Coordinates of C-alpha atoms in Angstrom, one line a residue:
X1 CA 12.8 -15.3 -12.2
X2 CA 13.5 -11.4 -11.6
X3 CA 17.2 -9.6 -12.4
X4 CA 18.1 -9.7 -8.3
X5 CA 17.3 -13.5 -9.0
X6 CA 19.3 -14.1 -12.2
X7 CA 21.9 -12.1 -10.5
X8 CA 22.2 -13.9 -7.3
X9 CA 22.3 -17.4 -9.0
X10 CA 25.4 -15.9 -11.1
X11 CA 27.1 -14.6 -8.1
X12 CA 26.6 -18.1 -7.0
X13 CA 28.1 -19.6 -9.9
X14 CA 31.3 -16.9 -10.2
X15 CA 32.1 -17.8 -6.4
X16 CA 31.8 -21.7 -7.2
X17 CA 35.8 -21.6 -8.7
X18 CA 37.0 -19.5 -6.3
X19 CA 35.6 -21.5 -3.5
X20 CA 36.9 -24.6 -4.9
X21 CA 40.8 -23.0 -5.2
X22 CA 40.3 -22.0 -1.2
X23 CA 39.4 -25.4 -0.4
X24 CA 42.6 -27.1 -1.9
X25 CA 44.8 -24.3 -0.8
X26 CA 42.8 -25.4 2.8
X27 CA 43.9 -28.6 2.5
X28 CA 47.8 -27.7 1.5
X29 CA 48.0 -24.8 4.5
X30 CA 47.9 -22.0 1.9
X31 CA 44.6 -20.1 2.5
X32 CA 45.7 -18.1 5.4
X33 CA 45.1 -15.1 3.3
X34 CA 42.0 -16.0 1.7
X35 CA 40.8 -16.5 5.0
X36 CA 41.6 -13.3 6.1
X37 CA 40.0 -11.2 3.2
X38 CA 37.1 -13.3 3.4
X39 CA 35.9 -12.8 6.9
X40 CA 37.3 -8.6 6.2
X41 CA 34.7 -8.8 3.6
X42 CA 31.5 -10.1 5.0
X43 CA 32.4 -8.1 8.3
X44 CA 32.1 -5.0 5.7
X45 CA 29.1 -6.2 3.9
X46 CA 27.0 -7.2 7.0
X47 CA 28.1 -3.8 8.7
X48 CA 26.7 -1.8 5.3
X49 CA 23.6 -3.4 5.3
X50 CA 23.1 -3.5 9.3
X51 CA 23.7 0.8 8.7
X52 CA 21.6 0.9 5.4
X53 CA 18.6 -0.6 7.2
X54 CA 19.0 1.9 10.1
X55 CA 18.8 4.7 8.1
X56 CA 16.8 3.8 4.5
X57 CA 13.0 4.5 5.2
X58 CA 11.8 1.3 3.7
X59 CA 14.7 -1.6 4.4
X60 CA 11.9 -4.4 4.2
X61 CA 11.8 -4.0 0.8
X62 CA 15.5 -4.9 0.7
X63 CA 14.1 -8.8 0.8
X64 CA 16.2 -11.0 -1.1
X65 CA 18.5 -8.6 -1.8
X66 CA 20.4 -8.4 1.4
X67 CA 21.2 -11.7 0.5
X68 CA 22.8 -11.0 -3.0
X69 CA 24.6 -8.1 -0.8
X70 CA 25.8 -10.7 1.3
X71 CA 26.8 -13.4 -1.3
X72 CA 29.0 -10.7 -3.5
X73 CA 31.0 -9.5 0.0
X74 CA 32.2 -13.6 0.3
X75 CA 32.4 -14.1 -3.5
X76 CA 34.3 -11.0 -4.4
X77 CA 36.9 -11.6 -1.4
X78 CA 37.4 -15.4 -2.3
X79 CA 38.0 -14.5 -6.2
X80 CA 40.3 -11.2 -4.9
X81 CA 42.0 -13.8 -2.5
X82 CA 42.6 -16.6 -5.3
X83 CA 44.0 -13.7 -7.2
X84 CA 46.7 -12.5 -5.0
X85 CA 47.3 -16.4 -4.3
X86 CA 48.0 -17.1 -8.0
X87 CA 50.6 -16.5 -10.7
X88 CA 50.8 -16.8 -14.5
X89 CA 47.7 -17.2 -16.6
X90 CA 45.5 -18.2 -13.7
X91 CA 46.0 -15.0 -11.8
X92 CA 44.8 -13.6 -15.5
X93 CA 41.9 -15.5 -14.6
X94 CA 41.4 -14.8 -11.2
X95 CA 41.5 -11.0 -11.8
X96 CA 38.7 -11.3 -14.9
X97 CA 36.6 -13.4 -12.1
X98 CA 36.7 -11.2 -9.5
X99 CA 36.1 -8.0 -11.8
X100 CA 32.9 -10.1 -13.1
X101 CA 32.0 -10.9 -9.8
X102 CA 32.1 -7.1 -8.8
X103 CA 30.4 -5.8 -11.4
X104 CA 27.4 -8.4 -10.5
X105 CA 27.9 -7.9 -6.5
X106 CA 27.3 -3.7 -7.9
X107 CA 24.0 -4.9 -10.2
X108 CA 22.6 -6.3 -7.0
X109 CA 23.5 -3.7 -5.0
X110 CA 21.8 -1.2 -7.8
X111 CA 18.3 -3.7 -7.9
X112 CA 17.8 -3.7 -3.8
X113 CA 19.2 -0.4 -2.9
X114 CA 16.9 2.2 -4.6
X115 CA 13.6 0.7 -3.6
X116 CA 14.3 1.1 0.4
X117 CA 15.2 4.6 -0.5
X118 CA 12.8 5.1 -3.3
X119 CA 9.7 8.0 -2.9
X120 CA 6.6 7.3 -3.5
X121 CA 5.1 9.8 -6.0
X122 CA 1.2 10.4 -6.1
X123 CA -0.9 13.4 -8.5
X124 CA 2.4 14.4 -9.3
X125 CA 3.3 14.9 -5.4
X126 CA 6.2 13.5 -4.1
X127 CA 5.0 12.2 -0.8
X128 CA 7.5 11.8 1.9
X129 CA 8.5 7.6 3.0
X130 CA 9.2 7.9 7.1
X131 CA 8.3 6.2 9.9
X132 CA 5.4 8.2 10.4
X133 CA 3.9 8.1 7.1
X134 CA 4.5 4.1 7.0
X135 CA 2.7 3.7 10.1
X136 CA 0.0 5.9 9.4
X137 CA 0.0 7.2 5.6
X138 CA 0.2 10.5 4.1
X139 CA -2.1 13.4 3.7
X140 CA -2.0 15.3 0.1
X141 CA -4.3 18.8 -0.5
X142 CA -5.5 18.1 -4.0
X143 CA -7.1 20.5 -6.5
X144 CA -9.4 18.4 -9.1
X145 CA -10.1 20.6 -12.0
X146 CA -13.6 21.6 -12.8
X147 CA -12.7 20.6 -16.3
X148 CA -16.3 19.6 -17.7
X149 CA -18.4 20.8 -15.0
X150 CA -17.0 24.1 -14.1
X151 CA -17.9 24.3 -10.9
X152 CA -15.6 25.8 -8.2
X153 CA -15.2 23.5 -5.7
X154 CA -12.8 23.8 -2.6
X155 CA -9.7 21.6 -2.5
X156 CA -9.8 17.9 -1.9
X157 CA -8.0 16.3 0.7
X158 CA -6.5 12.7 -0.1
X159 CA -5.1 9.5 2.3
X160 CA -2.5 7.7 0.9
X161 CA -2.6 4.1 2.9
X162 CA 0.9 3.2 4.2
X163 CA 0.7 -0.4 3.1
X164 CA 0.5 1.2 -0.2
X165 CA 3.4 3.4 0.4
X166 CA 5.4 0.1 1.3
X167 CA 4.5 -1.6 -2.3
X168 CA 3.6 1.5 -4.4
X169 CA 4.3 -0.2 -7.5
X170 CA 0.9 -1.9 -6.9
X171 CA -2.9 0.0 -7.1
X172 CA -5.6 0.3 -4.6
X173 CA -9.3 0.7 -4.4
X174 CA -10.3 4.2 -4.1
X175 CA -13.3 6.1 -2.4
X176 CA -14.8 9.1 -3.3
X177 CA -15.6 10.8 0.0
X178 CA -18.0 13.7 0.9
X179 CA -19.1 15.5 4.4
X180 CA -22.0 17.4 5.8
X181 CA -23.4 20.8 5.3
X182 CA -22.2 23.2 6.6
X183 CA -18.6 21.6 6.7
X184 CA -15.2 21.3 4.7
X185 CA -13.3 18.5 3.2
X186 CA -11.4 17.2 5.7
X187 CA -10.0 14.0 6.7
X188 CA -10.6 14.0 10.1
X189 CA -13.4 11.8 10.7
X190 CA -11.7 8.6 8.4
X191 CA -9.1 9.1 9.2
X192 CA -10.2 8.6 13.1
X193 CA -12.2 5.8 12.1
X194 CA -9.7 4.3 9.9
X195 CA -7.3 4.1 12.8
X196 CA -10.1 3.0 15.1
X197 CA -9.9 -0.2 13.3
X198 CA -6.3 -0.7 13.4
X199 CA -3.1 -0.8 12.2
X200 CA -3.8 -4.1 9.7
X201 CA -7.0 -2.6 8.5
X202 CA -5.2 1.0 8.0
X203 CA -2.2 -0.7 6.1
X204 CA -4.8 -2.0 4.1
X205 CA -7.1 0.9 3.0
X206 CA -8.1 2.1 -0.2
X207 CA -7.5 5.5 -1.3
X208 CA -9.4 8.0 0.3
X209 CA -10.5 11.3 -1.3
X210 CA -12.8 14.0 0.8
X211 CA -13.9 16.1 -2.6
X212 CA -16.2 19.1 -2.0
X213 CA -19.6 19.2 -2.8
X214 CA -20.6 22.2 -1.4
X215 CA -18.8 25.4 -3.0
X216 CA -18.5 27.0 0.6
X217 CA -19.2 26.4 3.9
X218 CA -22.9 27.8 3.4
X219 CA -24.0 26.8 0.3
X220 CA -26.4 23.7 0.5
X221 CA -26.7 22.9 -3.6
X222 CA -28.5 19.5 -4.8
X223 CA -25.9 16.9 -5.9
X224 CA -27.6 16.6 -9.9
X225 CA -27.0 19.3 -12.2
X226 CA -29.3 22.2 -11.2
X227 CA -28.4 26.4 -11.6
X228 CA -26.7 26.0 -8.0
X229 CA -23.3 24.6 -10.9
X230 CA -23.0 21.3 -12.4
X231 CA -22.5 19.3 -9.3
X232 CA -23.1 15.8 -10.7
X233 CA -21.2 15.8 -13.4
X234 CA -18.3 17.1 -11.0
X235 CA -18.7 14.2 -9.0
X236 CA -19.4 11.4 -11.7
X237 CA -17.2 12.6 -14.0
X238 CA -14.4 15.3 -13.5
X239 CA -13.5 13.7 -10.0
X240 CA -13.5 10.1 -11.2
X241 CA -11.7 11.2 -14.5
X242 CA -9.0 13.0 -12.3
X243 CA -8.4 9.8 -9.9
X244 CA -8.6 7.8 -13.2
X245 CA -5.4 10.1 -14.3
X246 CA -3.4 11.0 -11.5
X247 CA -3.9 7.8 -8.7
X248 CA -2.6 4.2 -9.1
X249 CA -6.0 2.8 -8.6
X250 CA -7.8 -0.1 -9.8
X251 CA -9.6 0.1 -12.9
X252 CA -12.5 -2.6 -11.5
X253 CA -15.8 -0.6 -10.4
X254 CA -16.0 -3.5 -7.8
X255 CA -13.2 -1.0 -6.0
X256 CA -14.7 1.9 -6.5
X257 CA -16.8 3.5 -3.5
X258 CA -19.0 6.4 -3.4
X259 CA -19.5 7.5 0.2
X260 CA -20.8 10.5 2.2
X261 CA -22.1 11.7 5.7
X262 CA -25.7 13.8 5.8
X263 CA -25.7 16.2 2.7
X264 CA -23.1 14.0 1.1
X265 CA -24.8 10.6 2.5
X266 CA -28.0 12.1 0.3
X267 CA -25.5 12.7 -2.3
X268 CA -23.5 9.1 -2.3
X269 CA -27.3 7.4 -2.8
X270 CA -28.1 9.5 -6.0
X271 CA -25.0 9.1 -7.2
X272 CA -24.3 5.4 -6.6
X273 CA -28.0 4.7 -7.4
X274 CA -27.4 7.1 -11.1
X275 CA -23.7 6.0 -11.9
X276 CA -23.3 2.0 -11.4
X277 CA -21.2 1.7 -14.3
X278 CA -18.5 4.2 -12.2
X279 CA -19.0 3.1 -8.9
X280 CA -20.3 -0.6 -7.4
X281 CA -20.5 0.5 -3.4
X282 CA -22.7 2.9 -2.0
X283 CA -21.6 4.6 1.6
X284 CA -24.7 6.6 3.3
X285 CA -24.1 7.7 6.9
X286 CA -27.3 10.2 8.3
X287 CA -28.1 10.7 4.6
X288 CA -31.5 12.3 3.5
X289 CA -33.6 10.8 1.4
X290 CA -33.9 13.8 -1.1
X291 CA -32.3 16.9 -1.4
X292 CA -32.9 20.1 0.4
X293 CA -35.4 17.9 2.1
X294 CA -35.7 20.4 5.1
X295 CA -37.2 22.6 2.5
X296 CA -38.5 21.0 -0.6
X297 CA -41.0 23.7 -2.3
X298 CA -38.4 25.9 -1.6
X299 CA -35.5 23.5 -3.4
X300 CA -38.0 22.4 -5.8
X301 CA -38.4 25.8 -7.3
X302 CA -35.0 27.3 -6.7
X303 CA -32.8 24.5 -8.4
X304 CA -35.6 22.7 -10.6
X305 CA -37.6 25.5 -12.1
X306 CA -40.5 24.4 -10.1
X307 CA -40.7 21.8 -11.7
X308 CA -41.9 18.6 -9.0
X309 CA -41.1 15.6 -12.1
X310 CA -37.4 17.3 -12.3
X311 CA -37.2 17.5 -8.7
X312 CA -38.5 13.9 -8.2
X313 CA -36.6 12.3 -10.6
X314 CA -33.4 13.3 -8.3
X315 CA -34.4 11.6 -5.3
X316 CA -32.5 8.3 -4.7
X317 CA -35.3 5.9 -3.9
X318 CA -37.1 7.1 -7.7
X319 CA -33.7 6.1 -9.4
X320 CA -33.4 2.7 -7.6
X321 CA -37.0 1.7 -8.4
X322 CA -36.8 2.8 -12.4
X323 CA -33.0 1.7 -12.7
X324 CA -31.6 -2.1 -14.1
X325 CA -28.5 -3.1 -11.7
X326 CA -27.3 -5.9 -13.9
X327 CA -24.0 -5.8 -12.1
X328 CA -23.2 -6.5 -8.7
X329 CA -23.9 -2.9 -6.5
X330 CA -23.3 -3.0 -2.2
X331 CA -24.6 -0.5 -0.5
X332 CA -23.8 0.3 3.1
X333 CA -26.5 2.5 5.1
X334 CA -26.4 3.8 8.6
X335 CA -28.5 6.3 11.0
X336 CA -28.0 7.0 14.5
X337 CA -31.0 4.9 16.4
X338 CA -31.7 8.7 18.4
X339 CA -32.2 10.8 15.2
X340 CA -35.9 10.6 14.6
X341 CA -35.9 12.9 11.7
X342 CA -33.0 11.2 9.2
X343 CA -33.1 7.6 10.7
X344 CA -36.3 6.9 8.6
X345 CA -35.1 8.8 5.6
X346 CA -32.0 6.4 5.3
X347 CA -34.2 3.4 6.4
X348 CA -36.3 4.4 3.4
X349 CA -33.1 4.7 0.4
X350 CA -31.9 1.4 1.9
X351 CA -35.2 -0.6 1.5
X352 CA -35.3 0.9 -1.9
X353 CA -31.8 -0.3 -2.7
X354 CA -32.9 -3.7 -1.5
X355 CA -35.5 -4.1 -3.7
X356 CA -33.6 -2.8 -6.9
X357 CA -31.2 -5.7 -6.1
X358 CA -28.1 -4.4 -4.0
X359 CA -26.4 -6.5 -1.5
X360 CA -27.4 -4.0 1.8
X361 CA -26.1 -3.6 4.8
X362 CA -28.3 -1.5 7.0
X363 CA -27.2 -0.6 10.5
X364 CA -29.1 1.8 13.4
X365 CA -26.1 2.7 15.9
X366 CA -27.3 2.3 19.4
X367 CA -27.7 5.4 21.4
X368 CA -26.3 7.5 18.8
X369 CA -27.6 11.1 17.2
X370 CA -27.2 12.4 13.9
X371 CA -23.6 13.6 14.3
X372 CA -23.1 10.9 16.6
X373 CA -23.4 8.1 14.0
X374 CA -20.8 9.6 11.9
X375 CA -17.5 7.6 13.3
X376 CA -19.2 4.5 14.0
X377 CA -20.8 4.6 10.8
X378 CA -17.7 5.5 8.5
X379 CA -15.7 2.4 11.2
X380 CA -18.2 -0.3 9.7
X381 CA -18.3 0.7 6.4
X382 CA -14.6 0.7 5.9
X383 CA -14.1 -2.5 8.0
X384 CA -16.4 -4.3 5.6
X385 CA -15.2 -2.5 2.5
X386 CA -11.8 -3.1 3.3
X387 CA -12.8 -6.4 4.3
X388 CA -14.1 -7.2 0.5
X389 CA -11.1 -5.9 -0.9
X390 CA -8.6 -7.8 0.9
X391 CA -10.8 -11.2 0.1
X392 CA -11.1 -10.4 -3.4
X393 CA -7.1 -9.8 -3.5
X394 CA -8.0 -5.9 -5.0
X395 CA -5.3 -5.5 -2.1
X396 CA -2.3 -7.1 -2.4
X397 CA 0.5 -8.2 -0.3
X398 CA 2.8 -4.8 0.9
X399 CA 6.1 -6.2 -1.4
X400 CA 9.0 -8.1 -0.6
X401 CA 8.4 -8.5 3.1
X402 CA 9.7 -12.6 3.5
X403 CA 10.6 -13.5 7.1
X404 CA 8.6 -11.3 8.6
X405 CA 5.1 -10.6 10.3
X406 CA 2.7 -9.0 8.8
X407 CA 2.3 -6.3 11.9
X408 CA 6.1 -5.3 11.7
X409 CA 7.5 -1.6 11.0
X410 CA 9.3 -1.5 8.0
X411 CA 12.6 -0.9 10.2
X412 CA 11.7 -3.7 12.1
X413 CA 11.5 -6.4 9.4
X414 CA 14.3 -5.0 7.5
X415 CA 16.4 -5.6 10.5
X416 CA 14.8 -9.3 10.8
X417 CA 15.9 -9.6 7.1
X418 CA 19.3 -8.3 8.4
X419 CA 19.6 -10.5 11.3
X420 CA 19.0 -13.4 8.9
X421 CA 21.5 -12.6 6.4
X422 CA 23.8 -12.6 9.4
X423 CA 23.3 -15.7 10.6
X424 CA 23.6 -17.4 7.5
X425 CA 26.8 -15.5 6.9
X426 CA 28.0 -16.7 10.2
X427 CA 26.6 -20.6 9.8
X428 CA 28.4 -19.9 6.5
X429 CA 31.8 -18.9 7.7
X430 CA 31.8 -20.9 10.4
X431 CA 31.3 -23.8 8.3
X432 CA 34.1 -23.3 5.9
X433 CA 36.4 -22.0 9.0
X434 CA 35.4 -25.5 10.5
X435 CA 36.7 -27.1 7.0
X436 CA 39.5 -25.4 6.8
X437 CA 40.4 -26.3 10.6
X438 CA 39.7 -29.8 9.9
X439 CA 41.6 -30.4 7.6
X440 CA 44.7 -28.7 8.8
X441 CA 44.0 -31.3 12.1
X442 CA 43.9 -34.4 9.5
X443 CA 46.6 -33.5 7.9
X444 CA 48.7 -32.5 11.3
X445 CA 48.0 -36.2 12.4
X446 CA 48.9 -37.8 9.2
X447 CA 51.9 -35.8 9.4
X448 CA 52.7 -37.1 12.4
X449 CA 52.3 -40.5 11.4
X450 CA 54.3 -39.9 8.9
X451 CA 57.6 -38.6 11.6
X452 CA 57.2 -40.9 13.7
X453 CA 57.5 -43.9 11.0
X454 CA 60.5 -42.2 9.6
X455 CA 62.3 -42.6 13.2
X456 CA 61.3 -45.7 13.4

């Protein structure tokens, strides 16, 4: 059991004495002002957590807590009520209750309170808990030092999933993102096919971080290490060492994801295909089947010293067919079924991945071109990565969410968990109201008896 737990179990214990002192004053008409603090009291404590769920970012995560909340504004009145109700040495002990129960009504309090409010903080960022970024997660600029590579790559952009922002004690699988030449890295096309999948599958996302593999706009540098800048060990090393550092990811290369679209597809398959100990799925949208494949003499001699066993020994398919996968490697490959010139290229790395062992998904999208194939493409890959995840339990429940859906806002569950502490207040009260009642009608009667005897 957790400290709210503890806690709530001894609020439950203090308020057992007091509770027992109302119900005999009950029975001897003497708990009028019990009563009265009493219902005072959980009128006050339902109203504070009604208002703290309208305005705390993240009330679902109240959970149990409300409950506690709840508990200490009956407990505290009852042992203040028993208080003013006694004299001598139990008012002594009344007054020691009810300043234990209020110091354990404020522990609960402390426990529930500061994770509803609580930011969420990500590569040193403090990243913003609102409706907006709960519905549909948060966007960081990132700068990922060069620190064994030295090359000077444009900023990253990162997604933070909002079910991870709900829970972010917890880690997340994480993908290592790049886009097409000439282009930037941007989040624009995951983040439209992330959405294009839903809001369960978006809650449930991985990390996503668009790195640059490019230098600028126009460069068009192999992904290995070549006199274009150290490009591979950028990507299989400084990147992965500054998600290792900065990002509560998983540790497990079975959540790890190397993906890319065109000059990064080309660039996910050599490194996926070279790295298996870093990364275990393998994303290739439109992706060629060497680099610089549009001009290969040229490429050849430019970045490999004309040399054609250097130049070879980078293409994909040659890694997969001289490479041991002893451990379990996915890859995910996809081509638009109108783009004659690439469709056959990726056909080609994906054939080769078969044979070197990889699970493969292969997948031509209908009436699609090169660029055309990019959001369909990056919607199948995540559904089934996320897919995996979620199965394998490498994504994990978003916190203390009881009572409620698994669709519903954090405001909206948080009031649910709200609505339920009020009810049980009211069954609550209402029950030792209809006590209290109860007995003053039994005894009325037997008083009664008891008059009318005497005049007899």
């Amino acid at each position: 059991m957790g400290t709210l737990a503890w806690l709530t179990l001894a609020l439950g214990l203090l308020a057992a004495y007091p509770v027992a002192r109302f119900a005999v004053r009950g029975w001897r008409f003497r708990a009028g002002l019990t009563v009265r603090a009493v219902i005072v009291g959980q009128v006050a404590g339902l109203a504070f957590i009604l208002a703290w769920c309208l305005i705390s970012p993240r009330p679902d995560l109240g959970g149990a807590g409300w409950f506690a909340i709840a508990l200490a504004s009956l407990a505290l009145p009852l042992a203040l009520g028993d208080a003013l109700q006694s004299s001598g040495g139990l008012r002594a002990v009344s007054i020691v209750l009810a300043s234990v129960i209020g110091v354990a009504g404020v522990g609960a309090g402390a426990l529930t309170l500061p994770q509803t409010l609580a930011t969420a903080t990500v590569a040193g960022k403090a990243v913003p808990v609102t409706e907006e970024t709960l519905t549909d997660g948060a966007q960081l600029t990132i700068h990922v030092p060069p620190t064994a590579s030295g090359f000077a790559a444009r900023d990253a952009h990162l997604f933070v999933p909002p079910g991870w922002l709900r829970n972010p004690s917890t880690t997340r699988p994480v993908v290592e993102m790049m886009m097409g030449q000439p282009g930037s890295p941007n989040l624009g096309a995951t983040l439209d096919a992330l959405h294009a999948l839903g809001g369960e599958r978006l809650d449930d996302a991985p990390f996503i971080l668009v790195v640059d593999q490019l230098g600028n706009i126009k460069a068009n540098p192999p992904c290995s290490d070549t006199s274009a800048g150290k490009l591979d060990t950028y990507l299989s090393k400084d990147v992965p060492d500054w998600i290792r550092g900065n990002l509560p990811v998983s540790s497990d290369r079975l959540d790890w994801a190397i993906a890319g679209y065109s000059h990064g597809g080309e660039c996910a398959a050599y490194l996926g295909a070279k790295h298996p100990n870093v990364w275990a799925n393998v994303v290739s949208i439109s992706g060629p089947d060497k680099p610089g494949e549009h001009r290969p003499i040229y490429t050849r001699d430019t970045y490999y010293g004309g040399s054609q066993a250097a130049f070879e020994a980078t293409w994909p398919a040659n890694i997969l067919a001289s490479t041991r996968y002893p451990e379990k490697m996915t890859g995910i490959f996809v081509a638009g079924a109108l783009d004659p010139h690439f469709r056959p290229q990726v056909e080609a790395t994906a054939t080769a991945a078969e044979k070197a062992g990889w699970k493969v998904t292969y997948w031509a999208v209908p009436d699609s071109t090169h660029t055309q194939a990019l959001q369909p493409g990056l919607k199948t890959a995540y559904n089934q990565l996320i897919g995996g995840w979620v199965a394998s339990g490498a994504v994990v429940a978003t916190g203390d969410r009881f009572l409620c859906s698994s669709d519903q806002t954090a405001r909206a569950c948080g009031l649910t968990q709200a609505s339920a502490v009020a009810g049980t207040v009211a069954i609550a009260d209402l029950s030792v109201l209809a006590v209290f009642l109860g007995a003053q009608l039994l005894l009325f009667f037997r008083r009664g008896r008891r008059l009318r005897a005497d005049a007899a």
